[in-house]
Short mmCIF file of C-alpha atoms and ligand atoms in Angstrom, two decimals:
data_model
loop_
_atom_site.label_atom_id
_atom_site.label_comp_id
_atom_site.label_asym_id
_atom_site.label_seq_id
_atom_site.Cartn_x
_atom_site.Cartn_y
_atom_site.Cartn_z
CA UNK A 23 0.00 0.00 0.00
CA UNK A 24 1.23 3.52 -0.75
CA UNK A 25 1.38 5.51 2.48
CA UNK A 26 0.36 9.15 2.25
CA UNK A 27 2.02 11.63 4.54
CA UNK A 28 1.13 15.14 5.71
CA UNK A 29 3.38 17.97 4.57
CA UNK A 30 3.07 21.20 6.57
CA UNK A 31 4.38 24.39 5.00
CA UNK A 32 4.37 27.44 7.25
CA UNK A 33 5.90 30.88 7.01
CA UNK A 34 5.16 34.59 6.80
CA UNK A 35 3.13 36.35 4.09
CA UNK A 36 4.72 36.16 0.65
CA UNK A 37 7.36 33.59 1.57
CA UNK A 38 6.24 31.43 -1.36
CA UNK A 39 4.12 28.97 0.62
CA UNK A 40 1.13 28.80 -1.71
CA UNK A 41 3.05 28.48 -4.95
CA UNK A 42 5.38 25.90 -3.45
CA UNK A 43 2.63 23.91 -1.74
CA UNK A 44 0.57 23.82 -4.95
CA UNK A 45 3.44 22.53 -7.08
CA UNK A 46 4.60 20.00 -4.48
CA UNK A 47 1.03 18.68 -4.12
CA UNK A 48 0.64 18.34 -7.88
CA UNK A 49 3.92 16.49 -8.29
CA UNK A 50 3.13 14.05 -5.48
CA UNK A 51 -0.50 13.74 -6.53
CA UNK A 52 -1.55 15.09 -3.14
CA UNK A 53 -4.29 17.55 -2.22
CA UNK A 54 -3.23 21.16 -1.73
CA UNK A 55 -4.90 23.08 1.10
CA UNK A 56 -4.32 26.82 1.52
CA UNK A 57 -5.56 27.51 5.05
CA UNK A 58 -5.06 31.27 4.76
CA UNK A 59 -7.93 31.25 2.26
CA UNK A 60 -10.25 30.03 5.02
CA UNK A 61 -9.43 32.99 7.28
CA UNK A 62 -9.86 35.23 4.25
CA UNK A 63 -13.30 33.69 3.61
CA UNK A 64 -14.38 34.48 7.20
CA UNK A 65 -13.11 38.03 6.72
CA UNK A 66 -15.15 38.42 3.53
CA UNK A 67 -18.27 37.09 5.28
CA UNK A 68 -17.74 39.65 8.05
CA UNK A 69 -17.19 42.51 5.54
CA UNK A 70 -20.38 41.54 3.71
CA UNK A 71 -22.34 41.54 6.98
CA UNK A 72 -21.66 45.25 7.51
CA UNK A 73 -21.32 44.59 11.26
CA UNK A 74 -18.70 46.14 13.51
CA UNK A 75 -15.37 44.33 13.90
CA UNK A 76 -16.23 42.76 17.20
CA UNK A 77 -15.32 39.24 18.28
CA UNK A 78 -18.89 38.26 19.15
CA UNK A 79 -20.15 39.41 15.74
CA UNK A 80 -17.51 37.41 13.91
CA UNK A 81 -18.17 34.34 16.10
CA UNK A 82 -21.86 34.45 15.17
CA UNK A 83 -21.00 34.83 11.50
CA UNK A 84 -18.65 31.86 11.47
CA UNK A 85 -21.36 29.64 12.99
CA UNK A 86 -23.64 30.45 10.08
CA UNK A 87 -21.42 30.05 7.05
CA UNK A 88 -19.92 27.18 5.12
CA UNK A 89 -16.43 27.34 3.68
CA UNK A 90 -15.34 24.70 1.17
CA UNK A 91 -12.02 24.28 -0.56
CA UNK A 92 -12.18 22.47 -3.87
CA UNK A 93 -9.25 21.12 -5.81
CA UNK A 94 -9.35 22.90 -9.20
CA UNK A 95 -7.17 22.12 -12.21
CA UNK A 96 -4.96 25.23 -11.81
CA UNK A 97 -5.80 26.48 -8.35
CA UNK A 98 -7.75 25.84 -5.20
CA UNK A 99 -11.35 27.07 -5.51
CA UNK A 100 -12.78 28.70 -2.40
CA UNK A 101 -16.52 28.59 -1.79
CA UNK A 102 -18.35 30.66 0.80
CA UNK A 103 -21.91 29.40 1.19
CA UNK A 104 -21.41 27.67 -2.18
CA UNK A 105 -20.42 30.92 -3.92
CA UNK A 106 -17.02 31.09 -5.63
CA UNK A 107 -14.95 33.73 -3.83
CA UNK A 108 -11.51 32.59 -5.01
CA UNK A 109 -10.56 35.96 -6.54
CA UNK A 110 -12.46 38.21 -4.18
CA UNK A 111 -10.54 37.10 -1.08
CA UNK A 112 -7.24 38.37 -2.56
CA UNK A 113 -8.40 41.99 -2.48
CA UNK A 114 -6.45 44.45 -0.29
CA UNK A 115 -9.47 45.18 1.94
CA UNK A 116 -9.60 41.50 2.92
CA UNK A 117 -5.84 41.45 3.49
CA UNK A 118 -6.24 44.51 5.70
CA UNK A 119 -8.65 42.83 8.14
CA UNK A 120 -7.63 39.18 7.96
CA UNK A 121 -4.92 39.37 10.63
CA UNK A 122 -7.18 40.62 13.48
CA UNK A 123 -9.90 38.15 12.48
CA UNK A 124 -7.48 35.23 12.32
CA UNK A 125 -6.28 36.12 15.83
CA UNK A 126 -9.74 35.40 17.33
CA UNK A 127 -9.83 32.23 19.44
CA UNK A 128 -13.20 30.81 18.40
CA UNK A 129 -12.49 31.45 14.72
CA UNK A 130 -9.20 29.57 14.97
CA UNK A 131 -10.84 26.69 16.82
CA UNK A 132 -13.41 26.26 14.04
CA UNK A 133 -10.90 26.58 11.20
CA UNK A 134 -8.39 24.22 12.82
CA UNK A 135 -11.11 21.57 13.33
CA UNK A 136 -12.07 21.77 9.65
CA UNK A 137 -8.41 21.65 8.57
CA UNK A 138 -7.76 18.54 10.69
CA UNK A 139 -10.79 16.88 9.16
CA UNK A 140 -9.56 17.68 5.63
CA UNK A 141 -6.10 16.27 6.31
CA UNK A 142 -6.93 13.29 8.47
CA UNK A 143 -6.20 10.67 5.79
CA UNK A 144 -2.86 12.23 4.81
CA UNK A 145 -1.93 12.90 1.21
CA UNK A 146 -2.10 16.65 1.77
CA UNK A 147 0.21 19.60 1.49
CA UNK A 148 -1.21 22.23 3.81
CA UNK A 149 0.11 25.76 4.01
CA UNK A 150 -0.48 28.35 6.70
CA UNK A 151 1.04 29.77 9.87
CA UNK A 152 0.34 27.08 12.48
CA UNK A 153 0.14 23.83 10.52
CA UNK A 154 3.32 22.30 11.92
CA UNK A 155 2.80 23.68 15.42
CA UNK A 156 -0.96 23.31 16.03
CA UNK A 157 -3.01 21.78 13.22
CA UNK A 158 -0.77 18.77 12.54
CA UNK A 159 2.04 18.78 15.11
CA UNK A 160 2.81 15.20 14.06
CA UNK A 161 3.06 15.99 10.34
CA UNK A 162 5.74 13.77 8.81
CA UNK A 163 7.40 16.69 7.01
CA UNK A 164 7.40 20.29 8.22
CA UNK A 165 8.87 23.15 6.25
CA UNK A 166 9.19 26.74 7.44
CA UNK A 167 9.74 29.13 4.55
CA UNK A 168 11.29 32.53 5.04
CA UNK A 169 12.45 35.32 2.72
CA UNK A 170 13.32 38.95 3.30
CA UNK A 171 10.42 41.42 3.32
CA UNK A 172 11.43 43.27 0.12
CA UNK A 173 11.62 40.05 -1.86
CA UNK A 174 8.24 38.96 -0.48
CA UNK A 175 6.68 42.32 -1.40
CA UNK A 176 8.08 41.98 -4.94
CA UNK A 177 6.45 38.55 -5.27
CA UNK A 178 3.10 39.79 -3.94
CA UNK A 179 3.18 42.74 -6.35
CA UNK A 180 3.61 40.32 -9.26
CA UNK A 181 0.92 37.94 -8.00
CA UNK A 182 -1.61 40.72 -7.47
CA UNK A 183 -0.98 42.38 -10.81
CA UNK A 184 -1.62 39.01 -12.50
CA UNK A 185 -5.14 39.00 -11.07
CA UNK A 186 -5.69 42.67 -11.93
CA UNK A 187 -5.20 44.13 -8.44
CA UNK A 188 -3.08 47.28 -8.49
CA UNK A 189 -1.24 48.23 -5.34
CA UNK A 190 2.09 50.01 -5.05
CA UNK A 191 5.26 48.23 -3.92
CA UNK A 192 5.43 50.45 -0.80
CA UNK A 193 1.83 49.71 0.18
CA UNK A 194 2.42 45.98 -0.18
CA UNK A 195 5.70 46.11 1.73
CA UNK A 196 4.05 48.02 4.56
CA UNK A 197 1.15 45.57 4.71
CA UNK A 198 3.55 42.60 4.77
CA UNK A 199 5.62 44.07 7.60
CA UNK A 200 2.46 44.88 9.60
CA UNK A 201 1.02 41.43 9.03
CA UNK A 202 4.28 39.72 10.06
CA UNK A 203 4.20 41.70 13.27
CA UNK A 204 0.53 40.96 13.96
CA UNK A 205 0.66 37.26 13.04
CA UNK A 206 3.83 36.62 15.06
CA UNK A 207 2.77 38.44 18.21
CA UNK A 208 -0.85 37.32 18.63
CA UNK A 209 -1.69 35.31 21.77
CA UNK A 210 -3.19 32.25 20.10
CA UNK A 211 -1.08 30.10 17.77
CA UNK A 212 1.27 32.85 16.62
CA UNK A 213 3.34 32.30 13.51
CA UNK A 214 6.36 30.35 14.70
CA UNK A 215 8.63 27.62 13.47
CA UNK A 216 8.04 24.16 14.92
CA UNK A 217 11.18 22.78 16.59
CA UNK A 218 11.33 19.94 14.10
CA UNK A 219 10.58 22.04 10.99
CA UNK A 220 13.20 22.55 8.30
CA UNK A 221 13.78 26.25 7.70
CA UNK A 222 14.28 27.20 4.09
CA UNK A 223 15.27 30.72 3.07
CA UNK A 224 13.80 31.31 -0.38
CA UNK A 225 15.15 34.85 -0.91
CA UNK A 226 17.73 33.77 -3.44
CA UNK A 227 16.48 30.46 -4.76
CA UNK A 228 13.99 29.68 -7.51
CA UNK A 229 10.56 28.12 -7.04
CA UNK A 230 11.87 25.00 -8.79
CA UNK A 231 14.76 24.73 -6.37
CA UNK A 232 12.57 25.09 -3.31
CA UNK A 233 10.01 22.58 -4.65
CA UNK A 234 12.73 20.04 -5.50
CA UNK A 235 14.19 20.42 -2.02
CA UNK A 236 10.82 19.60 -0.42
CA UNK A 237 9.92 16.81 -2.85
CA UNK A 238 13.30 15.11 -2.29
CA UNK A 239 12.69 15.04 1.42
CA UNK A 240 9.07 13.98 1.03
CA UNK A 241 9.99 11.06 -1.24
CA UNK A 242 12.58 9.81 1.24
CA UNK A 243 10.02 9.91 4.06
CA UNK A 244 7.37 8.21 1.92
CA UNK A 245 9.85 5.48 0.97
CA UNK A 246 10.72 4.85 4.62
CA UNK A 247 7.03 4.82 5.48
CA UNK A 248 6.26 2.25 2.82
CA UNK A 249 9.13 0.00 3.91
CA UNK A 250 8.01 0.23 7.51
CA UNK A 251 4.40 -0.55 6.68
CA UNK A 252 5.46 -3.44 4.44
O1 LIG B 1 -1.47 33.16 3.77
P1 LIG B 1 -2.46 34.32 3.70
O2 LIG B 1 -1.82 35.63 3.47
O3 LIG B 1 -3.57 34.07 2.74
O4 LIG B 1 -3.13 34.34 5.15
C1 LIG B 1 -4.06 35.31 5.52
C2 LIG B 1 -4.00 35.53 7.02
O5 LIG B 1 -4.55 34.41 7.70
C3 LIG B 1 -2.62 35.76 7.61
O6 LIG B 1 -2.39 37.14 7.83
C4 LIG B 1 -2.60 35.01 8.89
C5 LIG B 1 -3.81 34.13 8.86
N1 LIG B 1 -3.51 32.70 8.88
C6 LIG B 1 -3.42 32.10 10.10
O7 LIG B 1 -3.51 32.77 11.12
N2 LIG B 1 -3.25 30.76 10.19
C7 LIG B 1 -3.14 30.01 9.08
N3 LIG B 1 -2.97 28.69 9.20
C8 LIG B 1 -3.20 30.62 7.81
C9 LIG B 1 -3.37 31.99 7.74
#
């Protein structure tokens, strides 16, 4: 039998997690799960509600929505109450509010439960901030991607312009630095590297190089797994 492992890819905004996780999943024939999209979906639901940014309001909203991630041919499709919001959640106004919303305890509890359910049979590459520390602390392979803030802002600028969102380099850089600060200093499950995660600095390497690095390690672990399980 072919054993399927869990690969956790964490790191700050723009460190290349999504692109890397998507390619690695495709090459291993695994499912790719972008958990940031789930927090973005909650943020969109809150924005649409027109209610104040108050924890109780957001808690009520999250109890009354459904978020589904579907494996598309080119990308992960995100559904909020069965409506496709894949593009909408990339807008700067969502990015602006997603950090405070993702710091709320009840929201995290709900999202983490859904993420564990989605990954429980293995065969997933999940990217986020707390996958290796909280969601799947026993993941067989944990990667922590880093890159300097300027390089990350450059990548975001390119990504956003591809989907027709125009923001200046300085605005993006500022938002990245603010988000790093917020995500790393929140009380619940802050962004941090798991002790047993492999840190990979992607500032000066190509996407291909970083994917090959992860796939090499994954294949070795899968091989060991298969031998062990006979
Ligand atoms: O990866 P991203 O930029 O789409 O993530 C959006 C926000 O969601 C990010 O600022 C932090 C939060 N997030 C989180 O707290 N935990 C995760 N597992 C994924 C994202």
